Amino acid sequence: MSAKSSLGVKLPTDINTLTAKQANEMVKCLNDVEYFIRNYVYVQHPTRGAVLFDLYDYQERVVDSLVNHEKSIILQPRQSGKTITIVAYMLHRAIFFPDVVIGVAAHKGDGAKEVIGRFRYGYENLPLWMKPAVRSYNVFDIVFDNGSKIMSQTTTESTYRGKSLSILYLDEFAFVNPRIETEFWKSILPTISAKGTEFVITSTPNTSEGRFADIWFKAERGESDFNPIRVYNEEVPDRQELNENGEDFKTAMLKDMTPIEYAQEYDCAFVS
Protein backbone atom coordinates (compact mmCIF):
# COMPACT_ATOMS: atom_id res chain seq x y z
CA MET A 1 0.00 0.00 0.00
CA SER A 2 1.45 3.36 -0.95
CA ALA A 3 1.69 6.16 1.56
CA LYS A 4 -0.59 8.35 -0.55
CA SER A 5 -3.46 5.89 -0.35
CA SER A 6 -3.25 5.36 3.42
CA LEU A 7 -5.60 7.16 5.78
CA GLY A 8 -4.03 8.59 8.91
CA VAL A 9 -0.55 8.68 7.40
CA LYS A 10 1.59 11.80 7.39
CA LEU A 11 3.33 12.48 4.09
CA PRO A 12 6.66 14.31 3.65
CA THR A 13 4.68 17.20 2.15
CA ASP A 14 2.58 17.54 5.32
CA ILE A 15 4.61 20.20 7.10
CA ASN A 16 3.49 21.49 10.49
CA THR A 17 5.01 23.80 13.08
CA LEU A 18 4.67 22.72 16.69
CA THR A 19 2.95 25.00 19.15
CA ALA A 20 4.60 25.54 22.53
CA LYS A 21 2.15 23.08 24.10
CA GLN A 22 2.81 20.45 21.44
CA ALA A 23 6.58 20.87 21.80
CA ASN A 24 6.22 20.38 25.55
CA GLU A 25 4.22 17.19 24.97
CA MET A 26 6.89 15.89 22.61
CA VAL A 27 9.50 16.36 25.33
CA LYS A 28 7.30 14.62 27.91
CA CYS A 29 6.74 11.68 25.59
CA LEU A 30 10.42 11.47 24.66
CA ASN A 31 11.42 11.22 28.31
CA ASP A 32 8.60 8.95 29.54
CA VAL A 33 7.48 6.03 27.39
CA GLU A 34 4.61 5.16 29.76
CA TYR A 35 3.30 8.73 29.54
CA PHE A 36 3.37 8.43 25.74
CA ILE A 37 1.55 5.10 25.77
CA ARG A 38 -1.17 6.12 28.24
CA ASN A 39 -1.89 9.47 26.59
CA TYR A 40 -1.34 8.87 22.88
CA VAL A 41 -1.33 5.19 21.91
CA TYR A 42 -4.71 3.81 20.89
CA VAL A 43 -5.52 0.12 20.70
CA GLN A 44 -8.48 -1.58 19.08
CA HIS A 45 -11.03 -2.84 21.60
CA PRO A 46 -13.37 -5.59 20.29
CA THR A 47 -16.54 -3.72 21.31
CA ARG A 48 -15.51 -0.11 22.00
CA GLY A 49 -13.30 0.56 19.01
CA ALA A 50 -10.26 2.81 19.47
CA VAL A 51 -9.37 3.27 23.15
CA LEU A 52 -6.26 4.65 24.81
CA PHE A 53 -3.86 1.99 26.02
CA ASP A 54 -4.24 1.98 29.80
CA LEU A 55 -1.35 -0.20 30.92
CA TYR A 56 -2.03 -2.85 33.54
CA ASP A 57 0.51 -3.33 36.33
CA TYR A 58 2.13 -6.31 34.63
CA GLN A 59 2.42 -4.38 31.37
CA GLU A 60 4.20 -1.61 33.27
CA ARG A 61 6.69 -4.25 34.45
CA VAL A 62 7.28 -5.29 30.86
CA VAL A 63 7.83 -1.70 29.69
CA ASP A 64 10.17 -1.08 32.61
CA SER A 65 12.23 -4.10 31.60
CA LEU A 66 12.42 -2.91 28.00
CA VAL A 67 13.59 0.53 29.10
CA ASN A 68 16.19 -0.68 31.59
CA HIS A 69 17.51 -3.91 30.07
CA GLU A 70 18.97 -4.62 26.64
CA LYS A 71 17.66 -8.19 26.77
CA SER A 72 14.21 -9.17 28.06
CA ILE A 73 12.33 -12.46 27.95
CA ILE A 74 8.64 -12.40 28.83
CA LEU A 75 6.61 -15.49 29.74
CA GLN A 76 2.95 -14.61 29.48
CA PRO A 77 -0.49 -16.28 29.19
CA ARG A 78 -2.51 -16.28 26.01
CA GLN A 79 -4.48 -13.17 25.08
CA SER A 80 -3.00 -11.02 27.81
CA GLY A 81 -1.56 -8.22 25.71
CA LYS A 82 1.92 -9.57 24.98
CA THR A 83 2.33 -8.21 21.49
CA ILE A 84 0.60 -4.85 21.88
CA THR A 85 2.80 -3.89 24.83
CA ILE A 86 5.96 -4.50 22.82
CA VAL A 87 4.46 -2.73 19.78
CA ALA A 88 3.68 0.38 21.84
CA TYR A 89 7.27 0.47 23.09
CA MET A 90 8.66 0.00 19.56
CA LEU A 91 6.39 2.79 18.28
CA HIS A 92 7.89 5.12 20.87
CA ARG A 93 11.43 4.21 19.86
CA ALA A 94 10.73 4.64 16.15
CA ILE A 95 9.05 8.04 16.57
CA PHE A 96 11.30 9.74 19.09
CA PHE A 97 14.69 8.34 18.08
CA PRO A 98 16.14 8.63 14.56
CA ASP A 99 17.55 5.73 12.57
CA VAL A 100 16.12 3.00 14.80
CA VAL A 101 15.92 -0.24 12.83
CA ILE A 102 13.43 -2.75 14.26
CA GLY A 103 13.17 -6.35 13.15
CA VAL A 104 10.23 -8.54 14.19
CA ALA A 105 10.34 -12.31 13.72
CA ALA A 106 6.94 -13.92 14.23
CA HIS A 107 6.01 -17.57 14.52
CA LYS A 108 3.78 -17.45 11.42
CA GLY A 109 3.07 -15.14 8.50
CA ASP A 110 -0.23 -14.04 10.02
CA GLY A 111 1.64 -13.09 13.18
CA ALA A 112 4.10 -10.98 11.20
CA LYS A 113 1.19 -9.12 9.57
CA GLU A 114 -0.53 -8.68 12.92
CA VAL A 115 2.49 -6.99 14.50
CA ILE A 116 2.76 -4.48 11.66
CA GLY A 117 -1.01 -4.02 11.71
CA ARG A 118 -0.96 -3.05 15.38
CA PHE A 119 2.02 -0.75 14.79
CA ARG A 120 0.12 0.94 11.95
CA TYR A 121 -3.01 1.29 14.06
CA GLY A 122 -1.07 2.97 16.84
CA TYR A 123 0.69 5.28 14.39
CA GLU A 124 -2.44 6.21 12.45
CA ASN A 125 -4.29 7.24 15.61
CA LEU A 126 -1.56 9.61 16.80
CA PRO A 127 -2.13 13.36 16.35
CA LEU A 128 -0.69 14.61 13.05
CA TRP A 129 1.80 16.92 14.76
CA MET A 130 3.39 13.97 16.59
CA LYS A 131 3.77 11.70 13.59
CA PRO A 132 6.94 11.41 11.57
CA ALA A 133 6.21 11.38 7.86
CA VAL A 134 6.45 8.06 6.04
CA ARG A 135 8.67 7.07 3.15
CA SER A 136 7.27 3.55 2.83
CA TYR A 137 4.09 2.02 4.27
CA ASN A 138 3.59 -1.62 3.41
CA VAL A 139 2.19 -4.84 4.83
CA PHE A 140 5.53 -6.01 6.21
CA ASP A 141 7.57 -2.82 6.64
CA ILE A 142 7.24 0.86 7.47
CA VAL A 143 9.92 3.51 6.97
CA PHE A 144 9.73 6.97 8.56
CA ASP A 145 11.42 10.12 7.31
CA ASN A 146 13.52 10.26 10.49
CA GLY A 147 15.33 7.16 9.24
CA SER A 148 13.59 4.72 11.59
CA LYS A 149 11.99 1.60 10.18
CA ILE A 150 10.20 -1.55 11.30
CA MET A 151 10.23 -4.84 9.41
CA SER A 152 8.20 -7.93 10.24
CA GLN A 153 8.92 -11.39 8.88
CA THR A 154 8.10 -15.03 9.50
CA THR A 155 10.86 -16.80 11.42
CA THR A 156 12.98 -18.82 8.98
CA GLU A 157 16.53 -20.16 9.04
CA SER A 158 17.84 -16.92 7.50
CA THR A 159 15.52 -14.21 8.86
CA TYR A 160 17.59 -11.04 9.43
CA ARG A 161 20.85 -12.80 8.61
CA GLY A 162 23.47 -10.10 8.10
CA LYS A 163 21.13 -7.30 9.20
CA SER A 164 22.14 -4.55 11.61
CA LEU A 165 19.22 -4.02 13.98
CA SER A 166 18.55 -1.64 16.86
CA ILE A 167 15.78 -3.88 18.23
CA LEU A 168 15.04 -7.53 17.52
CA TYR A 169 11.67 -8.85 18.70
CA LEU A 170 10.80 -12.56 18.62
CA ASP A 171 7.06 -13.18 18.99
CA GLU A 172 5.82 -16.61 20.21
CA PHE A 173 9.33 -17.96 19.87
CA ALA A 174 8.57 -21.16 21.81
CA PHE A 175 6.47 -22.40 18.88
CA VAL A 176 9.03 -22.04 16.11
CA ASN A 177 9.94 -25.35 14.46
CA PRO A 178 13.01 -26.76 16.30
CA ARG A 179 14.99 -27.22 13.09
CA ILE A 180 14.29 -23.65 11.99
CA GLU A 181 14.91 -22.34 15.50
CA THR A 182 18.44 -23.77 15.63
CA GLU A 183 19.54 -22.32 12.28
CA PHE A 184 17.79 -19.01 12.94
CA TRP A 185 19.61 -18.63 16.25
CA LYS A 186 22.95 -19.18 14.53
CA SER A 187 22.10 -16.54 11.93
CA ILE A 188 21.15 -13.83 14.44
CA LEU A 189 23.98 -14.36 16.94
CA PRO A 190 26.15 -11.61 15.41
CA THR A 191 23.17 -9.23 15.53
CA ILE A 192 22.19 -9.86 19.14
CA SER A 193 25.82 -9.81 20.25
CA ALA A 194 26.31 -6.25 18.98
CA LYS A 195 26.60 -3.72 21.80
CA GLY A 196 23.48 -1.59 22.15
CA THR A 197 21.13 -3.94 20.28
CA GLU A 198 17.89 -4.50 22.20
CA PHE A 199 16.57 -8.05 22.18
CA VAL A 200 13.04 -8.96 23.27
CA ILE A 201 11.44 -12.41 23.34
CA THR A 202 7.79 -13.06 24.24
CA SER A 203 5.88 -16.32 24.27
CA THR A 204 3.57 -18.62 26.08
CA PRO A 205 5.51 -21.80 26.90
CA ASN A 206 5.61 -24.87 24.72
CA THR A 207 7.69 -27.83 25.90
CA SER A 208 10.38 -27.81 28.58
CA GLU A 209 12.94 -28.29 25.82
CA GLY A 210 13.98 -25.96 23.02
CA ARG A 211 15.66 -22.58 22.80
CA PHE A 212 12.92 -20.53 24.47
CA ALA A 213 12.74 -22.85 27.50
CA ASP A 214 16.54 -22.89 27.77
CA ILE A 215 16.78 -19.08 27.70
CA TRP A 216 13.93 -18.74 30.20
CA PHE A 217 15.31 -21.20 32.76
CA LYS A 218 18.81 -19.69 32.55
CA ALA A 219 17.38 -16.19 32.97
CA GLU A 220 15.40 -17.34 36.02
CA ARG A 221 18.59 -18.71 37.55
CA GLY A 222 20.49 -15.53 36.79
CA GLU A 223 22.78 -17.34 34.37
CA SER A 224 22.21 -15.10 31.33
CA ASP A 225 21.94 -11.45 30.34
CA PHE A 226 18.17 -11.73 29.84
CA ASN A 227 15.85 -10.07 32.35
CA PRO A 228 12.95 -12.50 32.93
CA ILE A 229 9.40 -11.22 33.36
CA ARG A 230 6.66 -13.70 34.24
CA VAL A 231 3.03 -12.64 33.97
CA TYR A 232 0.50 -14.65 35.95
CA ASN A 233 -3.00 -15.33 34.69
CA GLU A 234 -4.44 -13.90 37.92
CA GLU A 235 -2.92 -10.51 37.03
CA VAL A 236 -5.12 -10.13 33.94
CA PRO A 237 -8.21 -8.18 35.12
CA ASP A 238 -10.88 -9.90 33.03
CA ARG A 239 -9.67 -13.31 34.23
CA GLN A 240 -11.01 -12.44 37.70
CA GLU A 241 -14.59 -11.90 36.53
CA LEU A 242 -17.41 -14.43 36.44
CA ASN A 243 -19.14 -15.06 33.12
CA GLU A 244 -22.89 -14.86 32.50
CA ASN A 245 -23.25 -18.41 33.86
CA GLY A 246 -21.54 -17.49 37.11
CA GLU A 247 -18.41 -19.45 36.21
CA ASP A 248 -14.88 -18.30 36.85
CA PHE A 249 -12.43 -18.10 33.94
CA LYS A 250 -10.75 -21.45 34.54
CA THR A 251 -14.00 -23.38 34.93
CA ALA A 252 -15.33 -21.91 31.69
CA MET A 253 -12.14 -22.62 29.73
CA LEU A 254 -11.88 -26.21 30.94
CA LYS A 255 -15.13 -26.98 29.12
CA ASP A 256 -13.23 -26.72 25.84
CA MET A 257 -9.67 -27.71 26.71
CA THR A 258 -7.82 -30.26 28.81
CA PRO A 259 -6.21 -29.42 32.17
CA ILE A 260 -2.78 -29.86 30.57
CA GLU A 261 -3.66 -27.46 27.76
CA TYR A 262 -4.96 -24.94 30.28
CA ALA A 263 -1.81 -25.27 32.39
CA GLN A 264 0.34 -24.53 29.35
CA GLU A 265 -1.72 -21.74 27.80
CA TYR A 266 -2.81 -19.86 30.92
CA ASP A 267 -0.68 -21.01 33.87
CA CYS A 268 2.46 -20.81 31.70
CA ALA A 269 3.56 -24.33 32.60
CA PHE A 270 6.28 -25.93 30.49
CA VAL A 271 4.71 -29.25 29.50
CA SER A 272 6.98 -32.09 28.37
CSV table of C-alpha atoms in Angstrom, one decimal:
chain,number,residue,atom,x,y,z
A,1,MET,CA,0.0,0.0,0.0
A,2,SER,CA,1.5,3.4,-0.9
A,3,ALA,CA,1.7,6.2,1.6
A,4,LYS,CA,-0.6,8.4,-0.6
A,5,SER,CA,-3.5,5.9,-0.3
A,6,SER,CA,-3.3,5.4,3.4
A,7,LEU,CA,-5.6,7.2,5.8
A,8,GLY,CA,-4.0,8.6,8.9
A,9,VAL,CA,-0.6,8.7,7.4
A,10,LYS,CA,1.6,11.8,7.4
A,11,LEU,CA,3.3,12.5,4.1
A,12,PRO,CA,6.7,14.3,3.7
A,13,THR,CA,4.7,17.2,2.1
A,14,ASP,CA,2.6,17.5,5.3
A,15,ILE,CA,4.6,20.2,7.1
A,16,ASN,CA,3.5,21.5,10.5
A,17,THR,CA,5.0,23.8,13.1
A,18,LEU,CA,4.7,22.7,16.7
A,19,THR,CA,2.9,25.0,19.2
A,20,ALA,CA,4.6,25.5,22.5
A,21,LYS,CA,2.2,23.1,24.1
A,22,GLN,CA,2.8,20.5,21.4
A,23,ALA,CA,6.6,20.9,21.8
A,24,ASN,CA,6.2,20.4,25.5
A,25,GLU,CA,4.2,17.2,25.0
A,26,MET,CA,6.9,15.9,22.6
A,27,VAL,CA,9.5,16.4,25.3
A,28,LYS,CA,7.3,14.6,27.9
A,29,CYS,CA,6.7,11.7,25.6
A,30,LEU,CA,10.4,11.5,24.7
A,31,ASN,CA,11.4,11.2,28.3
A,32,ASP,CA,8.6,8.9,29.5
A,33,VAL,CA,7.5,6.0,27.4
A,34,GLU,CA,4.6,5.2,29.8
A,35,TYR,CA,3.3,8.7,29.5
A,36,PHE,CA,3.4,8.4,25.7
A,37,ILE,CA,1.5,5.1,25.8
A,38,ARG,CA,-1.2,6.1,28.2
A,39,ASN,CA,-1.9,9.5,26.6
A,40,TYR,CA,-1.3,8.9,22.9
A,41,VAL,CA,-1.3,5.2,21.9
A,42,TYR,CA,-4.7,3.8,20.9
A,43,VAL,CA,-5.5,0.1,20.7
A,44,GLN,CA,-8.5,-1.6,19.1
A,45,HIS,CA,-11.0,-2.8,21.6
A,46,PRO,CA,-13.4,-5.6,20.3
A,47,THR,CA,-16.5,-3.7,21.3
A,48,ARG,CA,-15.5,-0.1,22.0
A,49,GLY,CA,-13.3,0.6,19.0
A,50,ALA,CA,-10.3,2.8,19.5
A,51,VAL,CA,-9.4,3.3,23.1
A,52,LEU,CA,-6.3,4.7,24.8
A,53,PHE,CA,-3.9,2.0,26.0
A,54,ASP,CA,-4.2,2.0,29.8
A,55,LEU,CA,-1.3,-0.2,30.9
A,56,TYR,CA,-2.0,-2.8,33.5
A,57,ASP,CA,0.5,-3.3,36.3
A,58,TYR,CA,2.1,-6.3,34.6
A,59,GLN,CA,2.4,-4.4,31.4
A,60,GLU,CA,4.2,-1.6,33.3
A,61,ARG,CA,6.7,-4.3,34.5
A,62,VAL,CA,7.3,-5.3,30.9
A,63,VAL,CA,7.8,-1.7,29.7
A,64,ASP,CA,10.2,-1.1,32.6
A,65,SER,CA,12.2,-4.1,31.6
A,66,LEU,CA,12.4,-2.9,28.0
A,67,VAL,CA,13.6,0.5,29.1
A,68,ASN,CA,16.2,-0.7,31.6
A,69,HIS,CA,17.5,-3.9,30.1
A,70,GLU,CA,19.0,-4.6,26.6
A,71,LYS,CA,17.7,-8.2,26.8
A,72,SER,CA,14.2,-9.2,28.1
A,73,ILE,CA,12.3,-12.5,28.0
A,74,ILE,CA,8.6,-12.4,28.8
A,75,LEU,CA,6.6,-15.5,29.7
A,76,GLN,CA,2.9,-14.6,29.5
A,77,PRO,CA,-0.5,-16.3,29.2
A,78,ARG,CA,-2.5,-16.3,26.0
A,79,GLN,CA,-4.5,-13.2,25.1
A,80,SER,CA,-3.0,-11.0,27.8
A,81,GLY,CA,-1.6,-8.2,25.7
A,82,LYS,CA,1.9,-9.6,25.0
A,83,THR,CA,2.3,-8.2,21.5
A,84,ILE,CA,0.6,-4.8,21.9
A,85,THR,CA,2.8,-3.9,24.8
A,86,ILE,CA,6.0,-4.5,22.8
A,87,VAL,CA,4.5,-2.7,19.8
A,88,ALA,CA,3.7,0.4,21.8
A,89,TYR,CA,7.3,0.5,23.1
A,90,MET,CA,8.7,0.0,19.6
A,91,LEU,CA,6.4,2.8,18.3
A,92,HIS,CA,7.9,5.1,20.9
A,93,ARG,CA,11.4,4.2,19.9
A,94,ALA,CA,10.7,4.6,16.1
A,95,ILE,CA,9.0,8.0,16.6
A,96,PHE,CA,11.3,9.7,19.1
A,97,PHE,CA,14.7,8.3,18.1
A,98,PRO,CA,16.1,8.6,14.6
A,99,ASP,CA,17.6,5.7,12.6
A,100,VAL,CA,16.1,3.0,14.8
A,101,VAL,CA,15.9,-0.2,12.8
A,102,ILE,CA,13.4,-2.7,14.3
A,103,GLY,CA,13.2,-6.4,13.2
A,104,VAL,CA,10.2,-8.5,14.2
A,105,ALA,CA,10.3,-12.3,13.7
A,106,ALA,CA,6.9,-13.9,14.2
A,107,HIS,CA,6.0,-17.6,14.5
A,108,LYS,CA,3.8,-17.5,11.4
A,109,GLY,CA,3.1,-15.1,8.5
A,110,ASP,CA,-0.2,-14.0,10.0
A,111,GLY,CA,1.6,-13.1,13.2
A,112,ALA,CA,4.1,-11.0,11.2
A,113,LYS,CA,1.2,-9.1,9.6
A,114,GLU,CA,-0.5,-8.7,12.9
A,115,VAL,CA,2.5,-7.0,14.5
A,116,ILE,CA,2.8,-4.5,11.7
A,117,GLY,CA,-1.0,-4.0,11.7
A,118,ARG,CA,-1.0,-3.0,15.4
A,119,PHE,CA,2.0,-0.8,14.8
A,120,ARG,CA,0.1,0.9,11.9
A,121,TYR,CA,-3.0,1.3,14.1
A,122,GLY,CA,-1.1,3.0,16.8
A,123,TYR,CA,0.7,5.3,14.4
A,124,GLU,CA,-2.4,6.2,12.4
A,125,ASN,CA,-4.3,7.2,15.6
A,126,LEU,CA,-1.6,9.6,16.8
A,127,PRO,CA,-2.1,13.4,16.3
A,128,LEU,CA,-0.7,14.6,13.1
A,129,TRP,CA,1.8,16.9,14.8
A,130,MET,CA,3.4,14.0,16.6
A,131,LYS,CA,3.8,11.7,13.6
A,132,PRO,CA,6.9,11.4,11.6
A,133,ALA,CA,6.2,11.4,7.9
A,134,VAL,CA,6.5,8.1,6.0
A,135,ARG,CA,8.7,7.1,3.1
A,136,SER,CA,7.3,3.5,2.8
A,137,TYR,CA,4.1,2.0,4.3
A,138,ASN,CA,3.6,-1.6,3.4
A,139,VAL,CA,2.2,-4.8,4.8
A,140,PHE,CA,5.5,-6.0,6.2
A,141,ASP,CA,7.6,-2.8,6.6
A,142,ILE,CA,7.2,0.9,7.5
A,143,VAL,CA,9.9,3.5,7.0
A,144,PHE,CA,9.7,7.0,8.6
A,145,ASP,CA,11.4,10.1,7.3
A,146,ASN,CA,13.5,10.3,10.5
A,147,GLY,CA,15.3,7.2,9.2
A,148,SER,CA,13.6,4.7,11.6
A,149,LYS,CA,12.0,1.6,10.2
A,150,ILE,CA,10.2,-1.5,11.3
A,151,MET,CA,10.2,-4.8,9.4
A,152,SER,CA,8.2,-7.9,10.2
A,153,GLN,CA,8.9,-11.4,8.9
A,154,THR,CA,8.1,-15.0,9.5
A,155,THR,CA,10.9,-16.8,11.4
A,156,THR,CA,13.0,-18.8,9.0
A,157,GLU,CA,16.5,-20.2,9.0
A,158,SER,CA,17.8,-16.9,7.5
A,159,THR,CA,15.5,-14.2,8.9
A,160,TYR,CA,17.6,-11.0,9.4
A,161,ARG,CA,20.8,-12.8,8.6
A,162,GLY,CA,23.5,-10.1,8.1
A,163,LYS,CA,21.1,-7.3,9.2
A,164,SER,CA,22.1,-4.5,11.6
A,165,LEU,CA,19.2,-4.0,14.0
A,166,SER,CA,18.5,-1.6,16.9
A,167,ILE,CA,15.8,-3.9,18.2
A,168,LEU,CA,15.0,-7.5,17.5
A,169,TYR,CA,11.7,-8.8,18.7
A,170,LEU,CA,10.8,-12.6,18.6
A,171,ASP,CA,7.1,-13.2,19.0
A,172,GLU,CA,5.8,-16.6,20.2
A,173,PHE,CA,9.3,-18.0,19.9
A,174,ALA,CA,8.6,-21.2,21.8
A,175,PHE,CA,6.5,-22.4,18.9
A,176,VAL,CA,9.0,-22.0,16.1
A,177,ASN,CA,9.9,-25.4,14.5
A,178,PRO,CA,13.0,-26.8,16.3
A,179,ARG,CA,15.0,-27.2,13.1
A,180,ILE,CA,14.3,-23.6,12.0
A,181,GLU,CA,14.9,-22.3,15.5
A,182,THR,CA,18.4,-23.8,15.6
A,183,GLU,CA,19.5,-22.3,12.3
A,184,PHE,CA,17.8,-19.0,12.9
A,185,TRP,CA,19.6,-18.6,16.2
A,186,LYS,CA,22.9,-19.2,14.5
A,187,SER,CA,22.1,-16.5,11.9
A,188,ILE,CA,21.2,-13.8,14.4
A,189,LEU,CA,24.0,-14.4,16.9
A,190,PRO,CA,26.2,-11.6,15.4
A,191,THR,CA,23.2,-9.2,15.5
A,192,ILE,CA,22.2,-9.9,19.1
A,193,SER,CA,25.8,-9.8,20.2
A,194,ALA,CA,26.3,-6.3,19.0
A,195,LYS,CA,26.6,-3.7,21.8
A,196,GLY,CA,23.5,-1.6,22.1
A,197,THR,CA,21.1,-3.9,20.3
A,198,GLU,CA,17.9,-4.5,22.2
A,199,PHE,CA,16.6,-8.1,22.2
A,200,VAL,CA,13.0,-9.0,23.3
A,201,ILE,CA,11.4,-12.4,23.3
A,202,THR,CA,7.8,-13.1,24.2
A,203,SER,CA,5.9,-16.3,24.3
A,204,THR,CA,3.6,-18.6,26.1
A,205,PRO,CA,5.5,-21.8,26.9
A,206,ASN,CA,5.6,-24.9,24.7
A,207,THR,CA,7.7,-27.8,25.9
A,208,SER,CA,10.4,-27.8,28.6
A,209,GLU,CA,12.9,-28.3,25.8
A,210,GLY,CA,14.0,-26.0,23.0
A,211,ARG,CA,15.7,-22.6,22.8
A,212,PHE,CA,12.9,-20.5,24.5
A,213,ALA,CA,12.7,-22.8,27.5
A,214,ASP,CA,16.5,-22.9,27.8
A,215,ILE,CA,16.8,-19.1,27.7
A,216,TRP,CA,13.9,-18.7,30.2
A,217,PHE,CA,15.3,-21.2,32.8
A,218,LYS,CA,18.8,-19.7,32.5
A,219,ALA,CA,17.4,-16.2,33.0
A,220,GLU,CA,15.4,-17.3,36.0
A,221,ARG,CA,18.6,-18.7,37.6
A,222,GLY,CA,20.5,-15.5,36.8
A,223,GLU,CA,22.8,-17.3,34.4
A,224,SER,CA,22.2,-15.1,31.3
A,225,ASP,CA,21.9,-11.4,30.3
A,226,PHE,CA,18.2,-11.7,29.8
A,227,ASN,CA,15.9,-10.1,32.4
A,228,PRO,CA,13.0,-12.5,32.9
A,229,ILE,CA,9.4,-11.2,33.4
A,230,ARG,CA,6.7,-13.7,34.2
A,231,VAL,CA,3.0,-12.6,34.0
A,232,TYR,CA,0.5,-14.7,36.0
A,233,ASN,CA,-3.0,-15.3,34.7
A,234,GLU,CA,-4.4,-13.9,37.9
A,235,GLU,CA,-2.9,-10.5,37.0
A,236,VAL,CA,-5.1,-10.1,33.9
A,237,PRO,CA,-8.2,-8.2,35.1
A,238,ASP,CA,-10.9,-9.9,33.0
A,239,ARG,CA,-9.7,-13.3,34.2
A,240,GLN,CA,-11.0,-12.4,37.7
A,241,GLU,CA,-14.6,-11.9,36.5
A,242,LEU,CA,-17.4,-14.4,36.4
A,243,ASN,CA,-19.1,-15.1,33.1
A,244,GLU,CA,-22.9,-14.9,32.5
A,245,ASN,CA,-23.2,-18.4,33.9
A,246,GLY,CA,-21.5,-17.5,37.1
A,247,GLU,CA,-18.4,-19.5,36.2
A,248,ASP,CA,-14.9,-18.3,36.8
A,249,PHE,CA,-12.4,-18.1,33.9
A,250,LYS,CA,-10.7,-21.5,34.5
A,251,THR,CA,-14.0,-23.4,34.9
A,252,ALA,CA,-15.3,-21.9,31.7
A,253,MET,CA,-12.1,-22.6,29.7
A,254,LEU,CA,-11.9,-26.2,30.9
A,255,LYS,CA,-15.1,-27.0,29.1
A,256,ASP,CA,-13.2,-26.7,25.8
A,257,MET,CA,-9.7,-27.7,26.7
A,258,THR,CA,-7.8,-30.3,28.8
A,259,PRO,CA,-6.2,-29.4,32.2
A,260,ILE,CA,-2.8,-29.9,30.6
A,261,GLU,CA,-3.7,-27.5,27.8
A,262,TYR,CA,-5.0,-24.9,30.3
A,263,ALA,CA,-1.8,-25.3,32.4
A,264,GLN,CA,0.3,-24.5,29.4
A,265,GLU,CA,-1.7,-21.7,27.8
A,266,TYR,CA,-2.8,-19.9,30.9
A,267,ASP,CA,-0.7,-21.0,33.9
A,268,CYS,CA,2.5,-20.8,31.7
A,269,ALA,CA,3.6,-24.3,32.6
A,270,PHE,CA,6.3,-25.9,30.5
A,271,VAL,CA,4.7,-29.3,29.5
A,272,SER,CA,7.0,-32.1,28.4
